[in-house]
């Protein structure tokens, strides 16, 4: 009874478990006859072997080609192309430092010039009034008088006479517009168009009435010809 209740598929969370067991012949290292048959190379047809120009990819060289002497033109063409006299090989990434540069001693002047400039990083200065500039203005700049040309160039560009400021997006309504009365014609145009109800149009039995003349009409030869499908 217990063997009948055993499931056919074994499912487990353990990595070593298998959903089903493989047959023993799958682990056989020897290939089957079918695999060996499919692994054989494709045999070329006899017609191709008879019509191909050579029997082997490597063919023998004729004695005349082996004993020939190249001409001067062939020798000149076989010479490799020489480099341009101005060509310079690429520089190595690491440049060797000379012995004199490695044993050199900097002078006092060089050491003094190599010292960094000490600056006070501060947006303002102490013991100064608020309106004072950050940098000191010279007395000549304070007493300078601008020339007429500089005064003319310093004048801002004026707006044209026809220029008007931008209109506000929202403006007040005038009293005349508030008290205006619409004319009968304006009231008539303001009325929405009167149409029949949608339900009435959909369920109208006489909406698609065929005329008597359409019932008695007959197709002409031209209409029949145009009604024929295009043969492709």
C-alpha positions in Angstrom: 0.0 0.0 0.0 2.9 2.4 0.8 4.5 1.7 -2.6 1.3 2.7 -4.4 1.2 6.0 -2.6 4.9 6.9 -3.5 4.9 9.8 -6.1 6.5 9.2 -9.4 8.3 12.6 -9.5 10.7 13.4 -6.7 10.8 17.2 -5.9 13.1 18.6 -3.3 14.9 21.8 -2.4 18.2 20.1 -2.1 20.5 21.0 -5.1 21.6 17.3 -5.5 18.1 16.1 -6.2 16.8 15.3 -9.7 13.3 15.7 -11.1 13.7 12.3 -12.8 16.5 9.8 -13.0 18.6 9.6 -16.2 19.0 6.2 -17.9 22.3 4.5 -17.5 23.3 4.7 -21.2 23.4 8.5 -21.0 26.5 8.3 -18.9 28.2 5.9 -21.4 31.3 7.7 -22.9 31.1 5.7 -26.2 29.0 7.4 -28.9 26.2 5.4 -30.5 26.2 4.2 -34.1 23.9 7.1 -35.1 26.3 9.7 -33.7 29.2 8.1 -35.5 27.3 8.1 -38.7 26.4 11.8 -38.4 30.0 12.7 -37.5 31.3 11.3 -40.8 32.4 14.1 -43.3 30.3 14.7 -46.4 31.4 12.7 -49.3 32.0 14.6 -52.5 30.3 13.4 -55.7 32.2 11.7 -58.4 31.2 14.3 -60.9 32.8 17.1 -58.9 36.0 15.1 -58.4 36.3 14.5 -62.2 35.6 18.2 -63.1 37.7 20.0 -60.5 40.9 21.6 -61.9 43.3 20.2 -59.3 43.4 17.0 -57.3 44.9 18.6 -54.2 44.9 22.1 -52.6 48.7 22.0 -52.9 49.9 21.5 -56.5 53.4 21.0 -57.7 55.5 23.9 -59.1 56.7 23.6 -62.7 60.5 23.2 -63.3 60.5 26.4 -65.4 59.1 28.3 -62.4 61.7 26.8 -60.1 64.7 27.7 -62.4 63.6 31.1 -63.6 65.7 34.2 -62.9 63.8 37.4 -61.8 64.4 40.5 -63.9 65.7 43.8 -62.5 62.2 45.2 -62.5 60.9 42.4 -60.4 63.8 42.9 -57.9 63.1 46.6 -57.7 59.4 46.0 -57.0 60.2 43.4 -54.3 62.2 45.9 -52.3 60.3 47.1 -49.2 59.3 50.7 -49.1 61.8 52.9 -47.2 60.8 55.3 -44.5 60.6 59.0 -44.9 63.8 60.8 -43.8 61.6 63.1 -41.5 60.0 60.1 -39.8 60.6 59.9 -36.1 59.9 56.9 -34.0 57.3 57.3 -31.3 58.7 58.5 -28.0 58.8 56.2 -25.1 56.3 56.9 -22.3 59.1 57.1 -19.8 61.8 59.6 -20.6 65.2 58.8 -18.9 66.4 61.6 -16.6 69.9 62.8 -17.2 72.5 62.3 -14.6 73.2 66.0 -14.4 69.5 66.7 -13.7 69.4 64.1 -11.0 72.5 65.5 -9.2 71.6 69.2 -9.7 71.2 71.4 -6.6 68.6 74.2 -6.7 70.0 77.7 -6.0 68.5 79.9 -3.3 66.8 82.0 -5.9 65.1 79.0 -7.4 64.0 77.8 -4.0 62.6 81.3 -3.2 60.6 81.4 -6.5 59.3 77.8 -5.8 57.6 79.0 -2.6 53.8 79.3 -2.9 52.3 82.8 -2.6 50.4 83.1 0.7 47.1 84.8 0.2 44.4 85.5 2.7 41.2 83.7 1.5 38.5 86.0 2.8 35.7 87.8 1.0 36.0 90.8 3.2 38.6 92.8 5.1 38.6 93.8 8.7 38.4 97.3 10.1 36.7 98.7 7.0 33.2 100.2 6.5 30.6 98.3 4.6 30.5 100.5 1.5 34.2 100.3 1.0 35.3 98.3 -2.2 37.2 95.1 -1.8 40.2 96.5 -3.6 41.6 99.9 -2.9 40.7 102.5 -5.5 43.4 105.0 -6.5 43.0 108.7 -5.9 43.3 109.4 -9.6 40.4 107.1 -10.3 38.3 108.7 -7.6 39.0 112.2 -9.0 38.7 111.3 -12.7 36.0 113.1 -14.8 34.3 111.3 -17.6 34.6 112.8 -21.1 31.4 113.6 -23.1 32.0 110.6 -25.3 32.1 108.3 -22.3 29.0 109.9 -20.8 27.2 109.4 -24.1 28.3 105.7 -24.3 27.3 105.2 -20.7 23.7 106.4 -21.3 21.3 103.4 -21.4 19.4 102.7 -24.6 16.1 104.4 -24.7 12.8 102.8 -25.8 11.2 103.9 -29.0 8.3 106.4 -28.8 5.8 103.8 -30.1 6.8 101.3 -27.4 4.2 100.3 -24.8 4.6 98.2 -21.6 3.3 94.7 -21.6 -0.4 94.3 -21.0 -1.5 92.5 -17.9 -2.9 89.0 -18.3 -5.9 90.0 -16.3 -7.5 93.5 -16.7 -10.6 95.0 -15.2 -13.8 95.0 -17.3 -15.1 98.4 -18.2 -18.5 99.7 -16.8 -19.9 99.9 -20.4 -19.2 96.3 -21.0 -20.9 95.3 -17.7 -24.1 97.3 -18.6 -24.2 96.3 -22.3 -27.4 94.6 -23.5 -27.3 92.0 -26.3 -29.3 92.8 -29.4 -32.0 90.4 -30.7 -29.6 89.3 -33.5 -26.8 88.4 -31.0 -29.4 86.5 -28.9 -30.5 84.6 -31.9 -26.9 83.7 -32.9 -26.2 82.6 -29.3 -28.9 79.9 -29.4 -27.6 76.4 -29.8 -28.7 74.5 -32.9 -31.9 72.5 -32.4 -31.4 68.8 -33.3 -33.5 65.8 -32.9 -32.9 63.4 -30.1 -30.3 60.8 -30.6 -32.6 58.1 -29.5 -35.2 59.1 -32.0 -32.7 59.2 -34.8 -31.4 55.7 -34.0 -34.8 54.1 -33.7 -36.5 55.9 -36.6 -37.8 53.2 -39.0 -38.0 55.5 -41.9 -34.4 56.8 -41.5 -33.1 54.8 -44.5 -36.1 54.7 -46.9 -35.2 53.7 -50.4 -36.7 55.9 -53.1 -39.0 54.4 -55.8 -36.7 55.6 -58.6 -33.8 53.7 -56.9 -35.9 50.6 -56.8 -36.6 50.7 -60.5 -33.1 51.7 -61.6 -30.9 49.3 -63.7 -27.1 49.2 -64.2 -25.7 50.4 -67.5 -23.0 48.5 -69.3 -20.4 51.0 -68.2 -21.4 50.6 -64.5 -21.3 46.8 -64.9 -17.8 47.0 -66.4 -16.5 49.2 -63.6 -18.0 46.9 -61.0 -16.0 43.9 -62.2 -13.0 43.0 -60.0 -9.5 43.7 -61.3 -7.9 40.4 -62.5 -4.3 40.2 -61.1 
